[in-house]
Coordinates of C-alpha atoms in Angstrom, one line a residue:
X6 CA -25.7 28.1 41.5
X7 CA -24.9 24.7 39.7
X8 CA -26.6 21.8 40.8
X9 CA -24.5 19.7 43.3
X10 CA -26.0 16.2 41.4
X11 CA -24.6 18.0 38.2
X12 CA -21.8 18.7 39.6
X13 CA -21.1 15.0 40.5
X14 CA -21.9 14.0 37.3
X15 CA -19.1 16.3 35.5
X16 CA -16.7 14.8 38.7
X17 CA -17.5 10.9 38.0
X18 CA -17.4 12.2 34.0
X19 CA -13.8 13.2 33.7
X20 CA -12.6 10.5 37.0
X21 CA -13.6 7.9 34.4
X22 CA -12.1 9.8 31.4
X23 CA -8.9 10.1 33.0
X24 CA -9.2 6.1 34.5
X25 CA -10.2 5.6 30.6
X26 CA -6.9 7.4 29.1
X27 CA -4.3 5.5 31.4
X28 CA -5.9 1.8 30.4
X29 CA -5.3 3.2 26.7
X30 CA -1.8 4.3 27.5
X31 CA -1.2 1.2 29.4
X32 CA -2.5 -1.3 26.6
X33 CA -0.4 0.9 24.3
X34 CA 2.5 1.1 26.0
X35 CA 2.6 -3.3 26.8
X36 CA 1.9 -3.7 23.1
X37 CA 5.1 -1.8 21.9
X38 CA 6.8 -3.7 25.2
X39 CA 6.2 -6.7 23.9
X40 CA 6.8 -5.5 19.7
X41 CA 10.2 -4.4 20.5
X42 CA 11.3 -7.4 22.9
X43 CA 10.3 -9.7 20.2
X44 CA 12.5 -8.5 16.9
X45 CA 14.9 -7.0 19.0
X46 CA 15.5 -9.3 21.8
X47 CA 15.8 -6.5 24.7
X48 CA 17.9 -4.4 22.5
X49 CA 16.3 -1.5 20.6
X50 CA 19.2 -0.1 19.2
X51 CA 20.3 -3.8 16.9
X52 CA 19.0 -4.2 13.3
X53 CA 17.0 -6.9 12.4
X54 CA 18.5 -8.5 9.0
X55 CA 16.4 -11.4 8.8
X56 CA 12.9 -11.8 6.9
X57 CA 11.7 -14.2 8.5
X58 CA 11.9 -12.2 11.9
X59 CA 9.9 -9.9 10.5
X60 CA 7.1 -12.6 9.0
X61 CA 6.9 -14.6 12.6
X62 CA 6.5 -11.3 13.9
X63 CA 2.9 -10.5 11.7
X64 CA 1.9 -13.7 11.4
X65 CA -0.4 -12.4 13.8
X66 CA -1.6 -9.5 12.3
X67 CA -2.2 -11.4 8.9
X68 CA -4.2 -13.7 11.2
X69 CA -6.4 -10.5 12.2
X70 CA -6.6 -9.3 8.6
X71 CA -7.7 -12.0 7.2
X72 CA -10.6 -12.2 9.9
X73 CA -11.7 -9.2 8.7
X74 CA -11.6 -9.8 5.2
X75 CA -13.9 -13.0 6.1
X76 CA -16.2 -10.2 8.0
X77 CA -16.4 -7.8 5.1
X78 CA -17.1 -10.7 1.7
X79 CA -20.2 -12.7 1.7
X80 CA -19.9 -16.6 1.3
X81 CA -21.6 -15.8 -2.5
X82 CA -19.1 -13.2 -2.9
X83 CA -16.4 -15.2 -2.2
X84 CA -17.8 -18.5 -4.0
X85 CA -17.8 -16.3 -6.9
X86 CA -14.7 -14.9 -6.5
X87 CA -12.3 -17.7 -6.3
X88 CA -12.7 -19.0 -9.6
X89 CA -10.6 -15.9 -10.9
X90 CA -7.6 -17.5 -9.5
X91 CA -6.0 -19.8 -11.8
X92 CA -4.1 -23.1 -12.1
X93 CA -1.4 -24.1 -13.4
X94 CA -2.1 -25.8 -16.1
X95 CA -4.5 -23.1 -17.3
X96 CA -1.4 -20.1 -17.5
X97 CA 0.6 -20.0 -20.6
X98 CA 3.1 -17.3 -20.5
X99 CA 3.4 -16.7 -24.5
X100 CA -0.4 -16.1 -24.4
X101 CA -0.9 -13.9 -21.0
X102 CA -2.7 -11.1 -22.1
X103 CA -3.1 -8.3 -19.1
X104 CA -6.1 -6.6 -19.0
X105 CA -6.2 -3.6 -16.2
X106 CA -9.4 -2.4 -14.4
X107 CA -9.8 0.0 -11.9
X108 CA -11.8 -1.2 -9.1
X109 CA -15.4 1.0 -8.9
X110 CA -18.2 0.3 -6.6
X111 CA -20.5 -0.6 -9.7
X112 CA -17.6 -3.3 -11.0
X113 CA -18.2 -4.7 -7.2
X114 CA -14.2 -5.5 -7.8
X115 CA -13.2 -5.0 -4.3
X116 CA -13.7 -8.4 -2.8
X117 CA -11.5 -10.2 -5.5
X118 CA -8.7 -6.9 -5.0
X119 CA -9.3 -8.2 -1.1
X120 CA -8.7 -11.7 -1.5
X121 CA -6.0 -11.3 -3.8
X122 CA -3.8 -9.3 -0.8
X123 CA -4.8 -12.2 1.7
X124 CA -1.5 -13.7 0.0
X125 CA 0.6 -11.4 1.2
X126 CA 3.3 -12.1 4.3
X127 CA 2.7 -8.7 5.2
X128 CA -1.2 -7.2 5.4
X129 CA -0.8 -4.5 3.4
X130 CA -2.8 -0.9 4.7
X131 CA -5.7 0.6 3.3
X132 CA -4.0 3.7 1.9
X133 CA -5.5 7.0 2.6
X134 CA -6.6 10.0 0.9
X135 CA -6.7 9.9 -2.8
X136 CA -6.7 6.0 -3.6
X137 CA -6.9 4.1 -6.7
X138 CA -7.4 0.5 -7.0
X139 CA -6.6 -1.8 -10.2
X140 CA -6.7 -5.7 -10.9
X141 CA -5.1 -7.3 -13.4
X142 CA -6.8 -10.1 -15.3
X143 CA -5.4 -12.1 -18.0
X144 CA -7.6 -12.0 -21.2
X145 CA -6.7 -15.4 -22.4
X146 CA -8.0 -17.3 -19.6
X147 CA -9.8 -14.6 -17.1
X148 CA -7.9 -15.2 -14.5
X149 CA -6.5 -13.1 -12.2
X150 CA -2.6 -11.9 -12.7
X151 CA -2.2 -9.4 -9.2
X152 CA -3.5 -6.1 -8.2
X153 CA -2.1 -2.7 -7.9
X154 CA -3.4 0.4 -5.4
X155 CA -1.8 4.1 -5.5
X156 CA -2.6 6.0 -2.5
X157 CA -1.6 9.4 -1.7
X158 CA 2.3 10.0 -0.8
X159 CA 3.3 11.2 2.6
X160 CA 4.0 14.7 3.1
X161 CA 7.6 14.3 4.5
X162 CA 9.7 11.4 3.7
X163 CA 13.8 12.0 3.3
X164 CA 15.1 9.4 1.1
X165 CA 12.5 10.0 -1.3
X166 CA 12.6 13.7 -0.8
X167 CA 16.8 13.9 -0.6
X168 CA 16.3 11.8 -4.0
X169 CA 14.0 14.4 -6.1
X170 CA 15.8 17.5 -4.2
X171 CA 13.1 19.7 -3.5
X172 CA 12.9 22.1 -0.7
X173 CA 9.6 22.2 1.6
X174 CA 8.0 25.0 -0.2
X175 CA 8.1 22.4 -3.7
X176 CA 7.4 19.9 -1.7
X177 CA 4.0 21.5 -0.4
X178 CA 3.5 23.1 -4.0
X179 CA 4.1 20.1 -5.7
X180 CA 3.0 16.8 -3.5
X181 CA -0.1 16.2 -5.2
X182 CA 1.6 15.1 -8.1
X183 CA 3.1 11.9 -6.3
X184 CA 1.1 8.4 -5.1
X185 CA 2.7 5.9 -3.8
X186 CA 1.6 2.5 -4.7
X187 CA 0.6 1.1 -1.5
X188 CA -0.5 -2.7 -2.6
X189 CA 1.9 -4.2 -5.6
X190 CA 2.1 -7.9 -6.6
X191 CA 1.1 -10.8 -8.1
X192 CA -0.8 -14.0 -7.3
X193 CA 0.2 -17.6 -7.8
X194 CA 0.3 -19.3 -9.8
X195 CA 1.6 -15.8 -12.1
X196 CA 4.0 -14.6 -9.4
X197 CA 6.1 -17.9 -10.2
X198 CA 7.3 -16.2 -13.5
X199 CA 7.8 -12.8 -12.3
X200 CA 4.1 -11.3 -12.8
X201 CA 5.6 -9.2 -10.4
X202 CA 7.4 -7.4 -12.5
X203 CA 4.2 -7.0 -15.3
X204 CA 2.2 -5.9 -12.4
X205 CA 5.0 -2.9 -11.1
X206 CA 5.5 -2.0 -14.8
X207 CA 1.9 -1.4 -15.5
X208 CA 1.6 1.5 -13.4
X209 CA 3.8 3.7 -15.7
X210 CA 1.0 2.7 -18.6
X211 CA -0.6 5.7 -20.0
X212 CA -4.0 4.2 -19.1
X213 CA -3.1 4.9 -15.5
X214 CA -2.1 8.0 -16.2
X215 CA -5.2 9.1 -17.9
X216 CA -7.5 7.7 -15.0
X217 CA -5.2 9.8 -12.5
X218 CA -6.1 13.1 -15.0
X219 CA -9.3 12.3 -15.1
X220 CA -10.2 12.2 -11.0
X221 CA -7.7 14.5 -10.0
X222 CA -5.9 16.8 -12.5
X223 CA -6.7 20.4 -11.6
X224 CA -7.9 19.9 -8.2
X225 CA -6.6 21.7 -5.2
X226 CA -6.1 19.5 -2.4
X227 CA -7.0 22.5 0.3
X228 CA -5.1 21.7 4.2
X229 CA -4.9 24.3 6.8
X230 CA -2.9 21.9 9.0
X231 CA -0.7 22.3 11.7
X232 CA 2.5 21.5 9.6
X233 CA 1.3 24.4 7.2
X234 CA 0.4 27.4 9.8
X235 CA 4.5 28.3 9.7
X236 CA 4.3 28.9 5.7
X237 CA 3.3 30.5 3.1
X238 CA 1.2 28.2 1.2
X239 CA -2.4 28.0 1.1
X240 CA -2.9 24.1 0.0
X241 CA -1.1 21.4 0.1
X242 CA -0.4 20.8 -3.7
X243 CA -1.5 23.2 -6.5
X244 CA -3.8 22.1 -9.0
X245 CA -1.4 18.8 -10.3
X246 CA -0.9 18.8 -14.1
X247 CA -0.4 15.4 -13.9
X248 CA 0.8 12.3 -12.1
X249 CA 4.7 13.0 -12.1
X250 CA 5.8 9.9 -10.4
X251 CA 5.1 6.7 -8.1
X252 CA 7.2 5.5 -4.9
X253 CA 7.5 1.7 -4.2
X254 CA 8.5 0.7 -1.2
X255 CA 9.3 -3.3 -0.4
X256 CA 7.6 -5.4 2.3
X257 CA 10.3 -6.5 4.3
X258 CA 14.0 -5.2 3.5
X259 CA 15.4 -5.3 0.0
X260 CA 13.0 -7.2 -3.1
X261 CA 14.5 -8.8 -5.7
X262 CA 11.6 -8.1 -7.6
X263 CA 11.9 -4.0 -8.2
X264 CA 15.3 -4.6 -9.2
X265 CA 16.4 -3.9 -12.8
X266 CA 12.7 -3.1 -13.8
X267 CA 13.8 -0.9 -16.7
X268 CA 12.7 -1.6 -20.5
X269 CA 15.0 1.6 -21.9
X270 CA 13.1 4.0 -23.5
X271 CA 9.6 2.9 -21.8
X272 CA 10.0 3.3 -18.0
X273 CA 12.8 2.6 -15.8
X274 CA 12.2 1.9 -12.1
X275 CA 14.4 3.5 -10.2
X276 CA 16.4 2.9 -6.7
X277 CA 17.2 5.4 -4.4
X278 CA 20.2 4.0 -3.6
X279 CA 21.6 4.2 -6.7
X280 CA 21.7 8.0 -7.5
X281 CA 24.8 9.1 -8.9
X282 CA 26.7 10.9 -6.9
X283 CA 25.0 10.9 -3.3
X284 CA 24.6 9.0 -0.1
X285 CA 21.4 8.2 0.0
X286 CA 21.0 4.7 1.0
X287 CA 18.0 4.1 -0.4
X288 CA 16.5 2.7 2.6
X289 CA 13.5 4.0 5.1
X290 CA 14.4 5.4 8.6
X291 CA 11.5 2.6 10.0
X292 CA 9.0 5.5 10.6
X293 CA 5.5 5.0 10.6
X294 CA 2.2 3.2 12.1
X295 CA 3.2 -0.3 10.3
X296 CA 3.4 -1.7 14.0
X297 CA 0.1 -0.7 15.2
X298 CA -2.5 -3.2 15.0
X299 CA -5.9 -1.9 13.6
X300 CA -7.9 -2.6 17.3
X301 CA -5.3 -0.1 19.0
X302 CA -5.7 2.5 16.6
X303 CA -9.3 2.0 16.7
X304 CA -9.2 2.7 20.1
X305 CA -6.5 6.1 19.3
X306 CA -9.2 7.4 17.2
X307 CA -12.4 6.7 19.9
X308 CA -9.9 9.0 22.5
X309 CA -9.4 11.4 20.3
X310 CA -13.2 11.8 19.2
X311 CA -14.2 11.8 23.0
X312 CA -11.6 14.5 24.0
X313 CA -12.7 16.2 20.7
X314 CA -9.4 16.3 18.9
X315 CA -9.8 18.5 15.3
X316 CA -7.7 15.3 13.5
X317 CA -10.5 13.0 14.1
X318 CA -12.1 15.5 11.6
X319 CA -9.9 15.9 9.2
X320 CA -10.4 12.3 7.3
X321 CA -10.9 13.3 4.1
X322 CA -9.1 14.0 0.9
X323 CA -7.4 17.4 1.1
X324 CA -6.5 17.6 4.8
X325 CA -3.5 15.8 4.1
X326 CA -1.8 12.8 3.9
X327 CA -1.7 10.0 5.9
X328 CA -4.3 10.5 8.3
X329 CA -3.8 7.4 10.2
X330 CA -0.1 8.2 11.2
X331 CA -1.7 11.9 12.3
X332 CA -4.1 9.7 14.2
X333 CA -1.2 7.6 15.7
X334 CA 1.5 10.9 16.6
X335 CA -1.8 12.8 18.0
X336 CA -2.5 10.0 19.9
X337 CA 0.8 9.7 21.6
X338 CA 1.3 13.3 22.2
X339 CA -2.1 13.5 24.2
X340 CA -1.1 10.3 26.6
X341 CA 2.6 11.2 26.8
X342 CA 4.2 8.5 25.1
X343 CA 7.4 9.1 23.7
X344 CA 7.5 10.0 20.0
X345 CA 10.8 7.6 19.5
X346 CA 7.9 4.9 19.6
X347 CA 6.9 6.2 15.9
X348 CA 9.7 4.3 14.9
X349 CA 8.9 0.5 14.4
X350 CA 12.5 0.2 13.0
X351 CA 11.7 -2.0 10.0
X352 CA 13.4 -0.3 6.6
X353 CA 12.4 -0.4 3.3
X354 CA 13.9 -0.4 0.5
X355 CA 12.5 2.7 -1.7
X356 CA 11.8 2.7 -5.8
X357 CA 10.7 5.6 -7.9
X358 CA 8.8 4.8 -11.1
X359 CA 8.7 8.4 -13.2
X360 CA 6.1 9.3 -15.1
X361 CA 7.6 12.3 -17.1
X362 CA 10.7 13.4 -18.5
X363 CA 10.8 16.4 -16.6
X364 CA 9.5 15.1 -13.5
X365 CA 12.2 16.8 -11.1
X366 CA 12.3 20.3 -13.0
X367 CA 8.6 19.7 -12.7
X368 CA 8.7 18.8 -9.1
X369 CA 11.0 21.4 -8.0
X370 CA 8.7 24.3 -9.6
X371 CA 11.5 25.2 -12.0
X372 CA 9.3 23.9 -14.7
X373 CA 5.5 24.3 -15.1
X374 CA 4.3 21.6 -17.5
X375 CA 4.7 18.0 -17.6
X376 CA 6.4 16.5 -20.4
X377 CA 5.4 12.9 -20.9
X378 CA 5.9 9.8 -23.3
X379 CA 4.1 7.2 -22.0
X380 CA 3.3 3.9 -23.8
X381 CA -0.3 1.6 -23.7
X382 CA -0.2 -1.5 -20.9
X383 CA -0.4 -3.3 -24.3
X384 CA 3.0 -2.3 -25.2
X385 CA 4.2 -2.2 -21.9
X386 CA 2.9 -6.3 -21.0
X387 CA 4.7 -7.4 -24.3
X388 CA 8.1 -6.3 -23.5
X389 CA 7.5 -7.3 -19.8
X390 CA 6.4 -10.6 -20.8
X391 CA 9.4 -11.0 -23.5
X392 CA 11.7 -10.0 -21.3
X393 CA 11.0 -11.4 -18.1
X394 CA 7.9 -13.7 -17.5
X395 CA 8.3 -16.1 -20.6
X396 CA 12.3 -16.8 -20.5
X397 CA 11.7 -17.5 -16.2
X398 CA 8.4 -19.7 -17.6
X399 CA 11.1 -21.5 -19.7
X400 CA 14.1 -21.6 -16.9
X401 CA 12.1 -23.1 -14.2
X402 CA 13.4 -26.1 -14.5
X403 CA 16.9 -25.4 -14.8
X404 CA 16.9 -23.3 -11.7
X405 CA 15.0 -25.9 -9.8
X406 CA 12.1 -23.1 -9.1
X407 CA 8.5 -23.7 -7.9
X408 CA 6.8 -24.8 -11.1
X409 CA 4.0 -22.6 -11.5
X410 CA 2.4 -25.7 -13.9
X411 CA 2.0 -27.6 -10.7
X412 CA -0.1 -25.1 -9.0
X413 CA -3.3 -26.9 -8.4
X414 CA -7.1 -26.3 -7.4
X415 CA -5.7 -28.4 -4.1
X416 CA -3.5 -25.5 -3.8
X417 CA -6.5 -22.6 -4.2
X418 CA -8.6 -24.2 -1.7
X419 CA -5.6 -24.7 0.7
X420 CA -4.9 -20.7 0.1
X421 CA -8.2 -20.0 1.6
X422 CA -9.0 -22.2 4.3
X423 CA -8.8 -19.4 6.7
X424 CA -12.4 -18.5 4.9
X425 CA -13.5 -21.8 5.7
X426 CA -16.0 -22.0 3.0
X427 CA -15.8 -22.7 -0.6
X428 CA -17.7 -23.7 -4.0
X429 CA -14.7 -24.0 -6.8
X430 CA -15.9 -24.6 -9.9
X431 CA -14.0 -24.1 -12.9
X432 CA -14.6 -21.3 -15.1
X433 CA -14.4 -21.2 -19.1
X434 CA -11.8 -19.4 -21.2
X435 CA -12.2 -16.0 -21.8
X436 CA -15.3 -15.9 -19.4
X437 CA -14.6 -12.8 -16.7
X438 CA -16.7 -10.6 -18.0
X439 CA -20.3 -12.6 -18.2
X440 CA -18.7 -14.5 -14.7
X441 CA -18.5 -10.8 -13.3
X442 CA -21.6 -10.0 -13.6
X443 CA -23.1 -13.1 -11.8

């Protein structure tokens, strides 16, 4: 016979579980209340068409980001740290000489990569599973040009997939050969002249091809998933013979600054869109977990671990993609909140960088190799820089841009007074290395 005071115990346990899961749902349920009321003014159905909609709307969240960037870099750090972003008057665009590095805990790159997303409208996420991180400095003056992080690609996403024209049994075969490049852009005073477009281009460079070989060619990514039980396949992705291509996907809307990223016979970045002969619109359905905030899912993944949910588990690389949005679905299938809340209704525009010739025979299983061509980030930088960066250095003026030759130290500091703290001294040229290392 139990013990009545255990009994009790087990009663009062699962009465305050239960009191525990409706706050959650509640708190849940007010936040995408008050998400949808504000870009959709009662209406769920209309479509937002202005940016700025969108940048009121996660002013907030950048707000909370950058709080926890301040959290996670020491005031040495970040004293350090700042001198890698340049002025104006030390940038010249016939002498920008790009210099990629992958970010490694021993290079202790992570807080400038950090600081240099703090610029963005948007916080950008963390990626999941297989992630690679880059920065971009410029050699001439060892400054910082942008950043650039592949992450591993969701599992199901139709305008990318309608676009290759695989079937799900490719798509499971051959998904480990896709990242999507989850952070992408430049910092001032480089993204006045299009450094943008260097930093995009750079990730069809053979060097980042090579690191992508080295850490993950001839792996199996092994994931015994739900989505898998009703097939045949035994991982998600065979061994990958190589990185066969990259998805972009803008901020907010359409960007200007993916379009006509092609330097023929180099690398052409593609959009969606624009595939001959098809409907594809080139544009995401507004799926994902872009409008939960980081404190809510925090609190998604506590639930799950206390009703001892197998997802919580299944964090790591090879148990698939996207773990936070399994987090997120899981999360609102246990509390009973609709799924058509998955949809924040914010679409992006979709690019495709190939990596390979063959890259949808590849992809499709019809062929088993990779055939690639690819050219250094030297090569790529100097037609980037010929075509684009120094003729927009040059125009500035006649277009009545921001002149990136104003961009002062007033302007740094300004940039980063949500850290609060600061010690900006100037750096010499051609210094990143021994300043690295301090």
């Amino acid at each position: 016979m139990k013990d009545p005071q255990t009994n009790l115990e087990v009663l009062l346990s699962s009465e305050r579980s239960n009191l525990d899961k409706e706050i959650l749902k509640k708190r849940i349920t007010n936040h995408l209340q008050n998400y949808f009321s504000k870009i959709f003014a009662g209406n769920k159905d209309s479509k937002i068409k202005e940016k700025s909609n969108y940048r009121r709307l996660y002013h907030e969240r950048l707000h909370h980001y950058r709080v926890g960037l301040k959290k996670s870099i020491t005031h040495q750090d970040f004293n350090n740290w700042i001198n890698f972003f340049a002025l104006g008057s030390e940038v010249k665009p016939n002498k920008i000489s790009p210099q990629v590095i992958q970010v490694t805990k021993e290079n202790k790159l992570g807080s400038l990569f950090k600081l240099a997303t703090s610029f963005w409208s948007v916080p950008p996420s963390s990626g999941y599973g297989r992630r690679l991180r880059f920065v971009v400095i410029d050699e001439f003056n060892g400054k910082l040009i942008g950043v650039f992080a592949l992450g591993d690609a969701v599992i199901g996403q139709g305008v990318r997939d309608e676009w290759i024209g695989w079937n799900k049994d490719q798509r499971f075969s051959r998904i480990s050969s896709i990242l999507d490049g989850y952070v992408v852009g430049s910092v001032p005073p480089y993204n006045m002249i299009l450094g943008g477009k260097l930093i995009t281009s750079l990730i069809a460079s053979k060097e980042i091809s090579d690191t992508f070989d080295e850490r993950y060619s001839g792996k199996i990514s092994e994931y015994k998933g739900e989505k898998l039980l009703t097939t045949d396949s035994k991982s998600l992705g065979s061994p990958p013979d190589g990185l066969a291509l990259v998805t972009i996907s803008s901020a907010l809307g359409k960007s200007s600054i993916y379009n006509r990223l092609h330097i023929p016979g180099i690398l052409k970045l593609f959009r969606t869109g624009d595939k001959e002969n098809s409907d594809i619109r080139g544009f995401s359905k507004g799926f994902g977990h872009f409008h939960i905030p980081d404190d809510i899912y925090g609190e998604m993944v506590e639930y799950l671990r206390e009703i001892e949910h197998p997802v919580v588990k299944k964090n790591r690389y090879g148990h698939g993609p996207n773990y936070k949005m399994r987090v997120v679905r899981e999360a609102f299938k246990s509390l009973k909140i609709d799924r058509k809340f998955l949809q924040h209704k914010i679409e992006r525009e979709l690019f495709i960088m190939p990596l390979a010739k063959n890259f949808r025979e590849y992809l499709r299983l019809e062929q088993r190799s990779l055939e690639k061509k690819l050219f250094s980030a030297k090569e790529i930088s100097d037609k980037v820089l010929d075509r684009w960066v120094v003729p927009r250095s040059i125009r500035i003026s006649e277009y009545d841009l921001p002149d990136f030759k104003k961009w002062s130290q007033e302007d740094i500091l300004n940039s980063f007074l949500w850290y609060g703290v600061s010690n900006f001294t100037m750096m010499r040229k051609g210094n990143f290395e021994q300043q690295r290392e301090n």
